[in-house]
mmCIF file of C-alpha atoms in Angstrom:
data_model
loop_
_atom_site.group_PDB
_atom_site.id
_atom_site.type_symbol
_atom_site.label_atom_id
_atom_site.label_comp_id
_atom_site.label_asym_id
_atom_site.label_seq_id
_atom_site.Cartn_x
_atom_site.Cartn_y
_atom_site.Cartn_z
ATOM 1 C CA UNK A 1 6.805 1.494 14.560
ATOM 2 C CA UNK A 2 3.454 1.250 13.099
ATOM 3 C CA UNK A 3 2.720 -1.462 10.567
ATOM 4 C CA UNK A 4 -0.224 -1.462 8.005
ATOM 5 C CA UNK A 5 -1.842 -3.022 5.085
ATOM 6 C CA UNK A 6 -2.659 -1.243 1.765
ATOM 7 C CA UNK A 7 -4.931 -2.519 -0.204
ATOM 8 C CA UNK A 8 -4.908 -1.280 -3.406
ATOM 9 C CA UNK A 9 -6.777 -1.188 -7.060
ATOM 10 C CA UNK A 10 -5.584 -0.631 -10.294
ATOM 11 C CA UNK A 11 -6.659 -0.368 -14.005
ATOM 12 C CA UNK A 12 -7.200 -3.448 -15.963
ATOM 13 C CA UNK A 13 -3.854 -5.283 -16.779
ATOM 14 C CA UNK A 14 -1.859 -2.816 -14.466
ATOM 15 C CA UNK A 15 -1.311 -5.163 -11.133
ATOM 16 C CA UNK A 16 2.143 -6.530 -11.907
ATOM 17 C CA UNK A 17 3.603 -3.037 -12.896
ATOM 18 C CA UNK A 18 2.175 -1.667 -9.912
ATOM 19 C CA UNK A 19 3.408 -4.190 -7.141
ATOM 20 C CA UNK A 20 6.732 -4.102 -8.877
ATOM 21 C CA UNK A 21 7.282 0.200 -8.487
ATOM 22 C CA UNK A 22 5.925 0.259 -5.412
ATOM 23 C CA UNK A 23 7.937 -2.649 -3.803
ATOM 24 C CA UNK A 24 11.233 -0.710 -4.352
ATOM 25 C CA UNK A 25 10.020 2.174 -2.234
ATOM 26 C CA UNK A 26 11.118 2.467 1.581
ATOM 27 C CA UNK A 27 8.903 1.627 4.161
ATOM 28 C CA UNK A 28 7.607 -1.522 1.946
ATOM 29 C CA UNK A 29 8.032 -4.773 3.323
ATOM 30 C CA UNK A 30 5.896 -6.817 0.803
ATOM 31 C CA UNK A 31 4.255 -5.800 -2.683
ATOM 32 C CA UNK A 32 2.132 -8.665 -3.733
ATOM 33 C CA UNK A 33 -0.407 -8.599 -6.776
ATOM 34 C CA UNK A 34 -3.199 -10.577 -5.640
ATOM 35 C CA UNK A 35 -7.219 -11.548 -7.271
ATOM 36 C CA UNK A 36 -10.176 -10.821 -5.572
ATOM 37 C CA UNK A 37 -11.631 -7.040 -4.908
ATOM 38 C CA UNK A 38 -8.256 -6.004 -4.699
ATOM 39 C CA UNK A 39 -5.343 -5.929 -7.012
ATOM 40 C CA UNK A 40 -1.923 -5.546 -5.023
ATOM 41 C CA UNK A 41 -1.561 -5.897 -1.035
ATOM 42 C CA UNK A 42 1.160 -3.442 0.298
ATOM 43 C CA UNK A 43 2.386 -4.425 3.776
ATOM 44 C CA UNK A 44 4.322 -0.916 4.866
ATOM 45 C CA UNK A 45 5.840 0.645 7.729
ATOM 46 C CA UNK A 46 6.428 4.167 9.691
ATOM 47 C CA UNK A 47 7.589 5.614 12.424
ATOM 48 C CA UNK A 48 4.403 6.769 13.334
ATOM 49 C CA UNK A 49 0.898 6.892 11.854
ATOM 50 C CA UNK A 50 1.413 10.474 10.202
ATOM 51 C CA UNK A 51 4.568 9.344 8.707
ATOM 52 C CA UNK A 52 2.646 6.184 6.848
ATOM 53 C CA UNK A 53 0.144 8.469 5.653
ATOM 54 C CA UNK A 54 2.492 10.898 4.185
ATOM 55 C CA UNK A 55 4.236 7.489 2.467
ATOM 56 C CA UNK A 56 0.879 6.271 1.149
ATOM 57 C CA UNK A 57 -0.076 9.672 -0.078
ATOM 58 C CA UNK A 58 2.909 10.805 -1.455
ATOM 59 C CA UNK A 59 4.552 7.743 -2.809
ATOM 60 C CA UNK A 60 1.709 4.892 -3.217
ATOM 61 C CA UNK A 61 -0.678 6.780 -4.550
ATOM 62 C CA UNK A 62 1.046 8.897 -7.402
ATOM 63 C CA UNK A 63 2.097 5.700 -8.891
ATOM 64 C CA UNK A 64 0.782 5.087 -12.629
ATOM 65 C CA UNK A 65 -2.384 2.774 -12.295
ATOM 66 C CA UNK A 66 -3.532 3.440 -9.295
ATOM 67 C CA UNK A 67 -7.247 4.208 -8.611
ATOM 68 C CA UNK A 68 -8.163 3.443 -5.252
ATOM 69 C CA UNK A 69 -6.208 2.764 -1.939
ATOM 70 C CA UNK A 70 -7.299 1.771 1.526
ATOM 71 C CA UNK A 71 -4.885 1.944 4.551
ATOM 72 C CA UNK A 72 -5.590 -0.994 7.610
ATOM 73 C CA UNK A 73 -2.957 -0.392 10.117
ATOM 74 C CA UNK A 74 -2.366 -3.478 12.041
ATOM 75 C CA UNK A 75 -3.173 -3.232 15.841
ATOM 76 C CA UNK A 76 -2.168 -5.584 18.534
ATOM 77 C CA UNK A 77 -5.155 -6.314 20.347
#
């Protein structure tokens, strides 16, 4: 199982919205909207790294808000 954060930005006012869609899709473990550089934290996991990829692509990133993502997949040093 691979593991990973999302860090995500939306438009203005769109945070809340955002974290709430996404946290109803599988794979999601967390949704949080957040302050800082980032809007909403996604913690998310796959079978393997393609499969998260095709989540965050395909699901994450078509929601209504969105303008930037950035996938950290958590390694276990």
């Amino acid at each position: 199982m691979v593991q990973a954060y999302i860090l995500i930005q939306t438009e203005v006012g769109k945070a809340a919205a955002v974290a709430g869609e996404i946290a109803g899709s599988a794979g999601v473990i967390s949704a949080e909207d957040v302050t800082g550089p980032y809007d909403v934290i996604v913690r998310a996991e796959a079978e393997n790294v393609d499969l998260l990829g095709k989540m965050v692509v395909a699901k994450i990133q078509n929601v209504d808000g969105i303008t930037r993502t950035l996938t950290c997949p958590v390694v276990h040093l």
